[in-house]
XYZ file of C-alpha atoms in Angstrom:
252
model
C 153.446 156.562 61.291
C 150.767 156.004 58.938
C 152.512 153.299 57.493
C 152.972 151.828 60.805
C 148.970 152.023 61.388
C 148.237 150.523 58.223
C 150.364 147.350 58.969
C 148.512 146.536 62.248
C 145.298 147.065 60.288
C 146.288 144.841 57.456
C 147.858 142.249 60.501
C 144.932 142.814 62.612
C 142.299 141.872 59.447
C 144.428 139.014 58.584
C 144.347 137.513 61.959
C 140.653 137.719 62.109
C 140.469 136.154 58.847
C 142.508 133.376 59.694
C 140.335 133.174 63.202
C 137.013 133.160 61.290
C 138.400 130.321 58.956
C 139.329 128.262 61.880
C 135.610 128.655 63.787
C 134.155 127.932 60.356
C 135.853 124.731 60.137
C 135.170 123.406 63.461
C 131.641 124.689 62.848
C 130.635 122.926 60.283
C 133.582 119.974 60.263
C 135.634 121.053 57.225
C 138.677 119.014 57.089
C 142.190 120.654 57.090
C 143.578 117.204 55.728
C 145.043 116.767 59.685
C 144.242 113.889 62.057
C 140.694 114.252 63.364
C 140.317 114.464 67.135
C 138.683 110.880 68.169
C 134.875 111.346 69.716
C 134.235 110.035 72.746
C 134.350 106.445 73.042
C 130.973 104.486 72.357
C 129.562 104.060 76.001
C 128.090 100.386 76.611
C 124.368 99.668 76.842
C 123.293 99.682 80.825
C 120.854 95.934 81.239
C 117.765 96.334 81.141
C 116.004 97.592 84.115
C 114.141 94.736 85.716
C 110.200 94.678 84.968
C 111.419 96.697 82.051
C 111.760 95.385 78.330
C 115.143 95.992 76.425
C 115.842 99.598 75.103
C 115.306 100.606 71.989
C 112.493 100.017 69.167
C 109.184 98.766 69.220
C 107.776 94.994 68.572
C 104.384 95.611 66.178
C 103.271 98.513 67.972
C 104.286 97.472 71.664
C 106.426 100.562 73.294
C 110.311 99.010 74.355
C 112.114 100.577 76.671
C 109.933 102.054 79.346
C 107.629 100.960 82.614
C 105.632 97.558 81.665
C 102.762 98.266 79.552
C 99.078 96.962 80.624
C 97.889 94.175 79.602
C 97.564 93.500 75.787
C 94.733 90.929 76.618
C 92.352 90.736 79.143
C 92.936 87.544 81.444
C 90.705 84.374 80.972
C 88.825 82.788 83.580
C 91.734 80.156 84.793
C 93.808 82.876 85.849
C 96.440 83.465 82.365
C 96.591 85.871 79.886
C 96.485 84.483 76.093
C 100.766 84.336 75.808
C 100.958 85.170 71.956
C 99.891 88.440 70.341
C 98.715 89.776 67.910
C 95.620 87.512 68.135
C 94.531 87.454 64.292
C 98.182 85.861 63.479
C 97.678 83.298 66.384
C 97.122 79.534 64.287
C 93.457 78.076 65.259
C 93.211 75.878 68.587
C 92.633 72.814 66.446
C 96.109 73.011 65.520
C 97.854 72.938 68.954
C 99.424 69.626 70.247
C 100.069 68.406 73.328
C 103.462 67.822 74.422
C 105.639 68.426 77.490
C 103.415 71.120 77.009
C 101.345 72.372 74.796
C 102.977 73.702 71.293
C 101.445 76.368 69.276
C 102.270 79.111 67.039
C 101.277 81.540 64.143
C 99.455 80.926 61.245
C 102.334 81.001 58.591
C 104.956 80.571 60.791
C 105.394 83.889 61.869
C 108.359 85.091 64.280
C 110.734 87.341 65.427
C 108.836 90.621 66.292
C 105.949 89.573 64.012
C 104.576 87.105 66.845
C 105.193 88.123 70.461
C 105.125 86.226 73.928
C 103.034 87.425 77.020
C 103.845 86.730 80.081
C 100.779 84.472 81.203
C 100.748 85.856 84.811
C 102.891 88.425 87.103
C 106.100 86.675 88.310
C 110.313 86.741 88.284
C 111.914 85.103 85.348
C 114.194 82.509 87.467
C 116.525 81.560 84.219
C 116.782 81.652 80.448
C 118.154 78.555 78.439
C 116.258 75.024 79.024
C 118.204 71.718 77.112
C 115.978 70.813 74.108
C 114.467 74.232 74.377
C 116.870 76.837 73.233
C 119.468 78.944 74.884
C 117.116 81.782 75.777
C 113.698 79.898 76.650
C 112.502 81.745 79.659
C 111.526 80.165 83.334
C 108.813 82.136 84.393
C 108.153 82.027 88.844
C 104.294 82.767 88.873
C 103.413 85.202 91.734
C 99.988 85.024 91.727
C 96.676 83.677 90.526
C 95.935 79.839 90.826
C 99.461 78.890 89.743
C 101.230 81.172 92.198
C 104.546 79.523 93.314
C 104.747 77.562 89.774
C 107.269 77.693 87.427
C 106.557 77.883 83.601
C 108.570 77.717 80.972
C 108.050 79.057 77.332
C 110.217 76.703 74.779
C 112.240 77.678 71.549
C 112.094 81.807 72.574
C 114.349 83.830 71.135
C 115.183 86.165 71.973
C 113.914 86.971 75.116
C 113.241 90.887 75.417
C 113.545 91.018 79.689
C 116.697 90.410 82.039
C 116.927 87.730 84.254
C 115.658 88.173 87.111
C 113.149 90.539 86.233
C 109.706 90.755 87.445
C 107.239 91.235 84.674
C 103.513 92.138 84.869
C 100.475 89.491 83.420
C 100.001 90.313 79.588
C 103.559 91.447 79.553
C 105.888 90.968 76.502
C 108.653 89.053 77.405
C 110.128 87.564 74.306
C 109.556 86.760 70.663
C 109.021 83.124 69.155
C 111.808 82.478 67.707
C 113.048 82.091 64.113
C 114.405 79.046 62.303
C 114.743 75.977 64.700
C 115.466 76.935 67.895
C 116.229 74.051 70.121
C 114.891 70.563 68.668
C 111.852 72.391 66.478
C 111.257 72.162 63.023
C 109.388 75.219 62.329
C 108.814 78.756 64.481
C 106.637 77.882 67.470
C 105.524 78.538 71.149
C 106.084 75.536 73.648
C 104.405 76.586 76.669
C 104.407 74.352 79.856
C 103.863 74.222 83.584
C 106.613 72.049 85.759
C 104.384 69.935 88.251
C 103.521 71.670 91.428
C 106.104 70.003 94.186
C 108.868 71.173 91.109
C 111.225 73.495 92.469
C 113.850 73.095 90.002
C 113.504 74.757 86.626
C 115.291 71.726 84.952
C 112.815 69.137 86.568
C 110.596 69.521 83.448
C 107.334 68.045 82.810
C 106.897 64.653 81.015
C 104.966 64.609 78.457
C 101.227 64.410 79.524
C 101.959 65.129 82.855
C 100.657 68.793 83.035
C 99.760 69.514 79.313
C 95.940 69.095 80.153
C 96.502 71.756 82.689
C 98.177 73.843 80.586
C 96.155 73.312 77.996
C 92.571 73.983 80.208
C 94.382 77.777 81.377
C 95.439 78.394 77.502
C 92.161 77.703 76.248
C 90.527 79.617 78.648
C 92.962 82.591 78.334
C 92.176 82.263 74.235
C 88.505 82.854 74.980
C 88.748 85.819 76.520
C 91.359 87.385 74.236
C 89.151 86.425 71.291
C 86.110 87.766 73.070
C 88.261 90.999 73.602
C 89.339 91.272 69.840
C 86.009 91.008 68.443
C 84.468 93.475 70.623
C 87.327 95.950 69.798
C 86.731 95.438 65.950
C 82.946 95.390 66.403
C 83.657 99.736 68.921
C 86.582 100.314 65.415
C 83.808 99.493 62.948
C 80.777 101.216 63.961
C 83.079 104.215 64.463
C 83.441 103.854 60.965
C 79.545 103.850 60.002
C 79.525 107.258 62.348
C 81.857 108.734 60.620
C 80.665 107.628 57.162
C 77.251 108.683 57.780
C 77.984 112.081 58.966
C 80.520 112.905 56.244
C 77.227 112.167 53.508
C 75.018 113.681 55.574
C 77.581 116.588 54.905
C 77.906 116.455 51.624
């Protein structure tokens, strides 16, 4: 009989050995030299919400991901927002040209998430992908301001960071100047344009001279204010500063 006892307890320990082993394993993934159990398979990405930017990240600072952010740049006088940020890596306006429309970019090239593109005013993006321009140059519908009802069309973009069809907000980001040549470039840059008002067909593009001015006029306008913006910012950031200096000698 007591023999009898003892063997259940020594079966009974054993068992719960050989249970706590087990847990421990699954626990903390020890491998009992079997085949693993496959995961569940990788889910794909949802698109982009429209009005939202693409999931995941950030581009120099800007949140990706959620509800369109505010404005990064007050908007000028002609009705557009300044369409690259940040400002201090925007080239000077003596160096934009006039083309189809009017090309510009960053002062060493930048691209890529280094230099971003705005959406110049609220509207749909009506298609991606213009001949000469790059497979992912975005058509922008304008929806209000002085341009509403216009399209506009940002050249050698890539990528863009918004679906089509999505409606973005003025000051928006919408997609980064792309790297390398993209389309018939030589060198990273923004070609920004308006098709001519009776245009309702985002391949009728511009010729060149025939809206640049325009373009130009709303750009430079838009450049002023974002300027004016920026150096009242740094001018609030640097007599923080002086506050802080001043009271951390007075202090001491």
């Amino acid at each position: 009989m007591r023999r009898s006892r003892a063997s259940n307890a020594t079966t009974f320990v054993l068992a719960s050995l050989v249970a706590l082993l087990a847990f421990v394993q699954g626990a903390f993934g020890v491998s009992s030299g079997g085949t693993p159990v496959p995961g569940p398979a990788p889910q794909p990405r949802a698109p982009a919400a429209p009005g939202s930017a693409v999931a995941g990240g950030s581009i120099t600072g800007i949140p990706v991901g959620g509800p369109a952010p505010a404005s990064l740049y007050p908007m000028g006088a002609r009705g557009w927002v300044f369409p690259l940020y940040p400002l201090p890596r925007v080239a000077p306006l003596s160096s934009w040209t006039l083309d189809q429309g009017v090309d510009l970019g960053g002062t060493a090239n930048q691209c890529g998430p280094h230099l971003i593109e705005l959406a110049v005013t609220s509207g749909t993006f009506v298609r991606e992908g213009l001949q000469g321009f790059g497979g992912e140059a975005p058509v922008l519908l304008a929806e209000a301001g002085p341009d509403a009802g216009r399209l506009i069309y940002y050249g050698h973009a890539a990528p863009a960071l918004v679906a089509l069809g999505a409606h973005v907000q003025a000051g928006q980001p919408i997609a980064e100047v792309g790297c390398g040549s993209v389309g018939v470039s030589s060198a990273p840059h923004l070609e920004i344009g308006m098709l001519a008002v009776a245009a309702t067909n985002s391949e009728d593009l511009p010729a060149p001279g025939e809206t640049s001015h325009e373009t130009l006029t709303r750009l430079r306008s838009a450049y002023s204010a974002a300027a004016a913006d920026y150096a009242s910012r740094k001018a609030r950031k640097a007599a923080v500063l002086r506050r802080r200096h001043r009271r951390t000698h007075a202090r001491a």
